PDB file of C-alpha atoms in Angstrom:
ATOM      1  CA  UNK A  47       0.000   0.000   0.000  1.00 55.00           C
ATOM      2  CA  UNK A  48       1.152   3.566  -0.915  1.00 59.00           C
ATOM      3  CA  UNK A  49       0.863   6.436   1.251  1.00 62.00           C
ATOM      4  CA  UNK A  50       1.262   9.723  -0.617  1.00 62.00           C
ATOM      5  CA  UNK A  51       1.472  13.099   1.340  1.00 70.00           C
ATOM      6  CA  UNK A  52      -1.177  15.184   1.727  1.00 73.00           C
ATOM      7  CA  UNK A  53       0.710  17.900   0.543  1.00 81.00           C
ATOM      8  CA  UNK A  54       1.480  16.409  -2.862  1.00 76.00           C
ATOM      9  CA  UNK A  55      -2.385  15.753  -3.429  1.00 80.00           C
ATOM     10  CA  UNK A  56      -3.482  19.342  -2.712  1.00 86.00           C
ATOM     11  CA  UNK A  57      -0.701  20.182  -5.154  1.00 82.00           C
ATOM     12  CA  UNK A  58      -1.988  17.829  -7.973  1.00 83.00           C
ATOM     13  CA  UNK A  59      -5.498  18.841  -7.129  1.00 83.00           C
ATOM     14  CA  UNK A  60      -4.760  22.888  -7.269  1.00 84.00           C
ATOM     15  CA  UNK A  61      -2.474  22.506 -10.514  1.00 85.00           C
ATOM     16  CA  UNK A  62      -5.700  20.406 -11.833  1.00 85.00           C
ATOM     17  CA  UNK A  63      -8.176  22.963 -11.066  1.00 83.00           C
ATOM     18  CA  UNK A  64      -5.726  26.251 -12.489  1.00 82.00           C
ATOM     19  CA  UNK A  65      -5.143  24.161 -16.140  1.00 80.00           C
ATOM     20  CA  UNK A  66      -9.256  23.464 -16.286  1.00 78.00           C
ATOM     21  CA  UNK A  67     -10.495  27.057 -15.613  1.00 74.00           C
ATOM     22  CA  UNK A  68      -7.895  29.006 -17.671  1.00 72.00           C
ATOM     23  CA  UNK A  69      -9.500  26.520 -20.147  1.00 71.00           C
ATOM     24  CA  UNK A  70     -12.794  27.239 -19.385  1.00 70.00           C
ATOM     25  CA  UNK A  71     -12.623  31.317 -19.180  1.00 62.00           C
ATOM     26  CA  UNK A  72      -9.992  32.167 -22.133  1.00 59.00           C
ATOM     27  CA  UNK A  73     -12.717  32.189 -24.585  1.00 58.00           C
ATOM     28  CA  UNK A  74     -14.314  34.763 -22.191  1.00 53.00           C
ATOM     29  CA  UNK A  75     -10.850  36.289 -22.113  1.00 52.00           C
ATOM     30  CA  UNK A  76     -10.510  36.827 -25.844  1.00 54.00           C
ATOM     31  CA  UNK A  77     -13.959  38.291 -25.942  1.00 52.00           C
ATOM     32  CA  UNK A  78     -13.009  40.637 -23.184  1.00 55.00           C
ATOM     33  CA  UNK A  79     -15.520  39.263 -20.533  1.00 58.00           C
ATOM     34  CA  UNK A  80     -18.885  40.417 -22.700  1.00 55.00           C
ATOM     35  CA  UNK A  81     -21.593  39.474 -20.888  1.00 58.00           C
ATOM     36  CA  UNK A  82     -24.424  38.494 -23.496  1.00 68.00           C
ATOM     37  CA  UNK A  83     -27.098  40.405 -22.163  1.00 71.00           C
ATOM     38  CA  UNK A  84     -24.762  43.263 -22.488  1.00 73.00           C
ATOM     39  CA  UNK A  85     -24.583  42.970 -26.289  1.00 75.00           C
ATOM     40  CA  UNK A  86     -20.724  43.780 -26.990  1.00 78.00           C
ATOM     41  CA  UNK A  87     -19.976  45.854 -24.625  1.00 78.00           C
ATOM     42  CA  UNK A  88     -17.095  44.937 -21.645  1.00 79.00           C
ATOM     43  CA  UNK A  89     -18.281  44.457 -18.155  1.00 77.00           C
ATOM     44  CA  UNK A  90     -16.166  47.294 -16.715  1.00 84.00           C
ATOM     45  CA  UNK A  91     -17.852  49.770 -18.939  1.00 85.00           C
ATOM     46  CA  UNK A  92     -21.359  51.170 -18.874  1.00 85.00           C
ATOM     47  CA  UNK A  93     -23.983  50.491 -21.844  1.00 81.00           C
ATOM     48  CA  UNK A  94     -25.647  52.949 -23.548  1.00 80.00           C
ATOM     49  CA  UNK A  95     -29.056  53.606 -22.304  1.00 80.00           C
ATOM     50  CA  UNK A  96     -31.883  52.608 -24.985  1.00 77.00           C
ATOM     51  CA  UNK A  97     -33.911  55.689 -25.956  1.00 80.00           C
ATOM     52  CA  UNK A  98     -37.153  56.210 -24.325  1.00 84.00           C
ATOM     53  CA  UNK A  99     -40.044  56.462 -26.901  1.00 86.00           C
ATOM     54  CA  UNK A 100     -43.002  58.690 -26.407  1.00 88.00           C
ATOM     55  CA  UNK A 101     -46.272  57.351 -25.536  1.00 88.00           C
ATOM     56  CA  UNK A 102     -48.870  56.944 -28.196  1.00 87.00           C
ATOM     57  CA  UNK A 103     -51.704  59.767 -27.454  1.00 88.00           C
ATOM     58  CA  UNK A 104     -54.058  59.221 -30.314  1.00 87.00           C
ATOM     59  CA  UNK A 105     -57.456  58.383 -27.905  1.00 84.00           C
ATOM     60  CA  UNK A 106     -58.744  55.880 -30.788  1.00 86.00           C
ATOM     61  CA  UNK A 107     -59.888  52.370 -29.510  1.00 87.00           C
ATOM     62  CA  UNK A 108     -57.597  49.639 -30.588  1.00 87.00           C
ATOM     63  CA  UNK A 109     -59.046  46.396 -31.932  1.00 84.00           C
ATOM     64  CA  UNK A 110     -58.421  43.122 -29.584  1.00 85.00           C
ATOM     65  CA  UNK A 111     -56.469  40.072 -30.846  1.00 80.00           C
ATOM     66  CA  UNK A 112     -57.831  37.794 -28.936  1.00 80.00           C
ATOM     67  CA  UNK A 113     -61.217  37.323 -26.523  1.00 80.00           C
ATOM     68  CA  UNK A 114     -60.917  39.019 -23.157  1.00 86.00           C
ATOM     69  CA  UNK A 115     -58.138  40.604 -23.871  1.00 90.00           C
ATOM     70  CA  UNK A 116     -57.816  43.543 -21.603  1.00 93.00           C
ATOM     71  CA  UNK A 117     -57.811  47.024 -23.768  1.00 93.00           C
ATOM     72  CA  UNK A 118     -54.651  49.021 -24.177  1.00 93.00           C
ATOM     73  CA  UNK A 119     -54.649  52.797 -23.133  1.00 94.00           C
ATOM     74  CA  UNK A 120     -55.121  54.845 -25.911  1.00 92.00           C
ATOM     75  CA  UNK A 121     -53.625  58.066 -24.292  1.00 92.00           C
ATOM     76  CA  UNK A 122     -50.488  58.951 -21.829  1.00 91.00           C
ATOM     77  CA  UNK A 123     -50.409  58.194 -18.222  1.00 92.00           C
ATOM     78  CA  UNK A 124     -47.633  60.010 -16.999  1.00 90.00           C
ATOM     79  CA  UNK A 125     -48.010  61.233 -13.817  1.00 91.00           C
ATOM     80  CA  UNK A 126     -51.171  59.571 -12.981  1.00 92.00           C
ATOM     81  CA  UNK A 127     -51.160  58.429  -9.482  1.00 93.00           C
ATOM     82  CA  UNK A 128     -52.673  55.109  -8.787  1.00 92.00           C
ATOM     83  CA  UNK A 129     -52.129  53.880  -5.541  1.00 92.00           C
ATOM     84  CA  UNK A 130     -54.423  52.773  -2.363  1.00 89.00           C
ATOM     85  CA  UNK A 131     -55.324  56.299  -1.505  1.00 91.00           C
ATOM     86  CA  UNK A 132     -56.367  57.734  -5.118  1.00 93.00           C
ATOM     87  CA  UNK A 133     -56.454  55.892  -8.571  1.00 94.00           C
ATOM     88  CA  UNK A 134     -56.328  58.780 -11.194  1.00 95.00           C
ATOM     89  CA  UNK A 135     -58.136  56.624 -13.801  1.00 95.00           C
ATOM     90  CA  UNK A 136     -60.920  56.330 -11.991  1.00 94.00           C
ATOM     91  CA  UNK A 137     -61.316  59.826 -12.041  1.00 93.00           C
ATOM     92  CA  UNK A 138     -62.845  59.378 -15.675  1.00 94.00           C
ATOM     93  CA  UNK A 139     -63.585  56.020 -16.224  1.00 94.00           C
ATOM     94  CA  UNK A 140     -65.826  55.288 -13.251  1.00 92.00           C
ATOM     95  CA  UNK A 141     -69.014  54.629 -14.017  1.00 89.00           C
ATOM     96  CA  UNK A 142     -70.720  57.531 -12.148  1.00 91.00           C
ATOM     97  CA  UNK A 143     -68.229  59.983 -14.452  1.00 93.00           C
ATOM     98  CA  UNK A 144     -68.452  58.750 -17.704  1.00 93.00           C
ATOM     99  CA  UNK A 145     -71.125  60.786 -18.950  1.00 94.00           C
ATOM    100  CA  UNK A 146     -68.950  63.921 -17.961  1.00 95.00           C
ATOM    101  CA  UNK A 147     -65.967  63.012 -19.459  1.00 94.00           C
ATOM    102  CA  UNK A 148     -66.769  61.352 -22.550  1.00 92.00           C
ATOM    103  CA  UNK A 149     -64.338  58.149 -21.406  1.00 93.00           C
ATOM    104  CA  UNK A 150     -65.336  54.554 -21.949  1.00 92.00           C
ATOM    105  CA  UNK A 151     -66.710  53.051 -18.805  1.00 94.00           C
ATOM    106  CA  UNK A 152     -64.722  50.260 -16.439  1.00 94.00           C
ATOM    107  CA  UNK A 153     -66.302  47.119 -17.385  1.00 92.00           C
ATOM    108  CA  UNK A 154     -68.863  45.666 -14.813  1.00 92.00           C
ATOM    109  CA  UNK A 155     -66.819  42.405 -13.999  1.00 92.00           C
ATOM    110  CA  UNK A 156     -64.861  45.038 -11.858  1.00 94.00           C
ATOM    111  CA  UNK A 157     -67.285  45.738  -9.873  1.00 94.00           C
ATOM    112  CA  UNK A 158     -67.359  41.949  -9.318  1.00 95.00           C
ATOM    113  CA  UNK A 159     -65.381  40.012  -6.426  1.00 94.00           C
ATOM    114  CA  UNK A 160     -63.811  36.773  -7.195  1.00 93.00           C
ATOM    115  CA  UNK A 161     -66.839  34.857  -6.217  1.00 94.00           C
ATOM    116  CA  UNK A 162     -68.939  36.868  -8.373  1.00 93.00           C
ATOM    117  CA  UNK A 163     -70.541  39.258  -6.295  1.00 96.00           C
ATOM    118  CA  UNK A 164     -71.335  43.149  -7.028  1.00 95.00           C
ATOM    119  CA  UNK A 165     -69.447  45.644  -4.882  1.00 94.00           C
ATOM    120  CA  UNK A 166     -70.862  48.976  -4.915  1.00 92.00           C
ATOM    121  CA  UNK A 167     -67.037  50.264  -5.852  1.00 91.00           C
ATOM    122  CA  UNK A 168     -64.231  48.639  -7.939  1.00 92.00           C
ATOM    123  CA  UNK A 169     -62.471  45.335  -6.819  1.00 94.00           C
ATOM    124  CA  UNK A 170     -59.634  45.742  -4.935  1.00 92.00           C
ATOM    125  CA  UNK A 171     -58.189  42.862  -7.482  1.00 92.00           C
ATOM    126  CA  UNK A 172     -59.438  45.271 -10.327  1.00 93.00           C
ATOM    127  CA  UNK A 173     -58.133  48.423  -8.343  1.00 93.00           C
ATOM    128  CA  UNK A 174     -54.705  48.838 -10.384  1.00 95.00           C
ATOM    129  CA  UNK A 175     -55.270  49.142 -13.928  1.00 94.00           C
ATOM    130  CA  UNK A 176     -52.045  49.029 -15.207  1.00 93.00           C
ATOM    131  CA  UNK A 177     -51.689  45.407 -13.969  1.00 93.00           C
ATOM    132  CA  UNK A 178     -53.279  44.721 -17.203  1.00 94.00           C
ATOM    133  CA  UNK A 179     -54.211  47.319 -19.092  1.00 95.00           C
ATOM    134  CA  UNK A 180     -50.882  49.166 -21.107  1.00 92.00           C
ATOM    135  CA  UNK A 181     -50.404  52.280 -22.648  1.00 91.00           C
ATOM    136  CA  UNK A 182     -48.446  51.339 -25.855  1.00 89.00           C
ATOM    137  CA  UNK A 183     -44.992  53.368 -27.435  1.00 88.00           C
ATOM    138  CA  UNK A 184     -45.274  55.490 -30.507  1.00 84.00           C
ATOM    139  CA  UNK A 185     -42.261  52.929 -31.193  1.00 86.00           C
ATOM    140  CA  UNK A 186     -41.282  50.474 -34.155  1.00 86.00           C
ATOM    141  CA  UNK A 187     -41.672  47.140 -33.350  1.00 83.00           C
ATOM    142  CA  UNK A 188     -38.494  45.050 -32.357  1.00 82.00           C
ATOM    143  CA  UNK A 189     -39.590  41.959 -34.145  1.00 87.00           C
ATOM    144  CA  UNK A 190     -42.027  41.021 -36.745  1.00 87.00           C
ATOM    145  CA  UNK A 191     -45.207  39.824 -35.260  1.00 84.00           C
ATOM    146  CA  UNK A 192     -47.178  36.833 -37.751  1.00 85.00           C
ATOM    147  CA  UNK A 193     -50.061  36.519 -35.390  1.00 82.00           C
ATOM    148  CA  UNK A 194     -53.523  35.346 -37.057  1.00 81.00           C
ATOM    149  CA  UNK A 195     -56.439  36.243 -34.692  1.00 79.00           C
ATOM    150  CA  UNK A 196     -59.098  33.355 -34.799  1.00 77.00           C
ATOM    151  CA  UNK A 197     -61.772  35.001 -37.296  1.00 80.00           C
ATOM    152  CA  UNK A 198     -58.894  34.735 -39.683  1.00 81.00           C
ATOM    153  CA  UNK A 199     -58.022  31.209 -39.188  1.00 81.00           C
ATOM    154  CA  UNK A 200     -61.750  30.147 -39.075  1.00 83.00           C
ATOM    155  CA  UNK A 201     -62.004  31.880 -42.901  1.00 84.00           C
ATOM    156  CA  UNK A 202     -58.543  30.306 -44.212  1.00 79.00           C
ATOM    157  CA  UNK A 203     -59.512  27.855 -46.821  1.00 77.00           C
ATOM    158  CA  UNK A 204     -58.751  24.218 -45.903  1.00 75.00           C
ATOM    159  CA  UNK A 205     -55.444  22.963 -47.099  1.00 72.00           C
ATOM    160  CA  UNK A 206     -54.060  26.335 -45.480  1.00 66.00           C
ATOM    161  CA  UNK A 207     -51.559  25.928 -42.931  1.00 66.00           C
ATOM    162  CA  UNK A 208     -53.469  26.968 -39.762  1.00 59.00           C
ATOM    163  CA  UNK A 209     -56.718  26.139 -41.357  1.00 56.00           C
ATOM    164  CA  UNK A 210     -59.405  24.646 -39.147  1.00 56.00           C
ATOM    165  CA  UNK A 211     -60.980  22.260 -41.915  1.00 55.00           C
TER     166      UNK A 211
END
């Protein structure tokens, strides 16, 4: 039986461990430690901030993709305060001020709780609109988009990839 020192293995072990992680990070090394989500930029330095683009103000209803999808704000929010003291849209799309302002109504189902019952005031699960509802960004769109909405695939003639016949 062979004894070897202690010493000797934590040797082996450490020269092991050096050789398999300048391995490992000199790819990183030639790329000068880019971190992907950082595009090409080196961690020590700071990215460029993406531009901010302006919120769409047009105040024309956009049509839904899909059924029960919640309606995208049509108009800036900046500023608005909606917190547990005050919800600024609220202020014109309550029912009881509609009329006044000329805004679209909140739907009744949030006046409902989540077994269904009326309140006499908005849901406290409905209470922050922009949970769910979005204003949108007077912006190009990163990607192409090739959604079909179902009344199109349900018209697609059969044969049609996506077609329902």
């Amino acid at each position: 039986m062979t004894h070897r020192s202690p010493t000797l293995s934590r040797a082996v072990c450490a020269l092991l461990l050096a050789v398999l992680s300048s391995l490992l990070l000199a790819p990183a090394r030639a790329q000068g430690l880019v971190d992907s989500m950082r595009g090409p930029t080196p961690i020590p330095e700071q990215t460029k901030s993406p531009p901010i683009f302006p919120t769409e103000n047009k105040d024309i209803r956009r049509t839904r993709n899909f059924a029960m999808q919640p309606p995208t704000i049509p108009h800036t929010i900046d500023g608005y305060q909606v917190d547990k003291e005050f919800n600024r849209c609220m202020f014109c799309h309550a029912r009881t001020r509609t009329q006044e302002t000329g805004a679209i109504p909140v739907s009744i189902t949030h006046y409902q709780d989540r077994n269904g019952n009326m309140l006499a005031d908005v849901s406290p699960r409905r209470y922050f609109c922009i949970q769910c509802h979005v204003a949108q960004a007077d912006a190009k769109p990163l990607i192409g988009n090739n959604f079909v909405d179902v009344e199109q695939l349900l018209r697609r003639k059969p044969g049609v990839l996506g077609s329902t016949k």
